[in-house]
XYZ file of C-alpha atoms in Angstrom:
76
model
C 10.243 6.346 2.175
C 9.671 4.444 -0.842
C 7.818 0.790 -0.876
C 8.359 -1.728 -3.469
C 6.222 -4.907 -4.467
C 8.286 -8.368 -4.251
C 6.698 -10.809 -6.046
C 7.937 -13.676 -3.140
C 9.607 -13.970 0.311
C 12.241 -16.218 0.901
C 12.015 -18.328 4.575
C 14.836 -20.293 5.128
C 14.476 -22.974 7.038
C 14.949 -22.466 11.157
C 15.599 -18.446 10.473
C 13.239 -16.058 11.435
C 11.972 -13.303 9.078
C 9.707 -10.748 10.761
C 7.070 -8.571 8.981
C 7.484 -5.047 10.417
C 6.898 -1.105 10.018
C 9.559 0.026 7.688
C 10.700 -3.235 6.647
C 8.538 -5.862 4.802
C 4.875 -5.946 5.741
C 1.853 -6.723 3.864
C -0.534 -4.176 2.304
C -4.108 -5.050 2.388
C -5.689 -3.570 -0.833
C -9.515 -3.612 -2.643
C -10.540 -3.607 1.221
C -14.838 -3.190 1.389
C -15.099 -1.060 4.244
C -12.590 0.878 6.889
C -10.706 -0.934 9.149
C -10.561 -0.145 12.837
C -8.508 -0.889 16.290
C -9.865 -4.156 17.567
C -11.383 -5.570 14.281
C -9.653 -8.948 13.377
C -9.843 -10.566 10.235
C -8.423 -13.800 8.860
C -5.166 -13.830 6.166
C -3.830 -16.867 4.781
C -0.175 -17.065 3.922
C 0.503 -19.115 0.868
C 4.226 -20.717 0.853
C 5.299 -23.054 -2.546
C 6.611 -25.720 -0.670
C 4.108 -25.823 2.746
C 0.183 -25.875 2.938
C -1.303 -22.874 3.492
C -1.645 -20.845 7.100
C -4.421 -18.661 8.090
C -3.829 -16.704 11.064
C -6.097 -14.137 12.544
C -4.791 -10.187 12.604
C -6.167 -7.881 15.155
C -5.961 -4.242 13.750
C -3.953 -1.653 16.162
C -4.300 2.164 16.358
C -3.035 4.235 13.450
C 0.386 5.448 14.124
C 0.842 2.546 16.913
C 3.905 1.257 16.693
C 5.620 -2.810 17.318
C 3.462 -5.169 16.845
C 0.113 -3.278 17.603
C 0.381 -1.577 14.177
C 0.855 -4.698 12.300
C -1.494 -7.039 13.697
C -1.015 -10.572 16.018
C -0.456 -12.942 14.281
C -1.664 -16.483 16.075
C -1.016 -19.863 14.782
C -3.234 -22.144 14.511
């Protein structure tokens, strides 16, 4: 499997786009110390036309899979 940066997203309006294993997902790099299951951390998603959102992840097992591995995601 091969991953490759994209610069942007598009989200069009009243369509879902999900961030998955395998599909797009975001990579957490220059990290200060190891991550593990049950740490949560905040990440704020930056759109161009919408103020920011910070949700909070919650960091699943390695080799979980669904939506353990990549975090919940909870809107303010």
């Amino acid at each position: 499997m091969k991953m490759n940066e994209v610069p942007s997203l598009d989200l069009p309006p009243g369509k879902p786009v999900e961030l998955k294993p395998g599909g797009y997902h975001i990579m957490l790099t220059g990290l200060k110390g190891q991550l593990k299951p049950g740490d949560t951390f905040p990440v704020t998603l930056t759109f161009d036309k919408a103020p920011p959102v910070t949700v909070t992840v919650t960091v699943g097992a390695a080799g979980a899979s669904g939506p353990a591995m990549m975090g919940t995601m909870k809107m303010p």
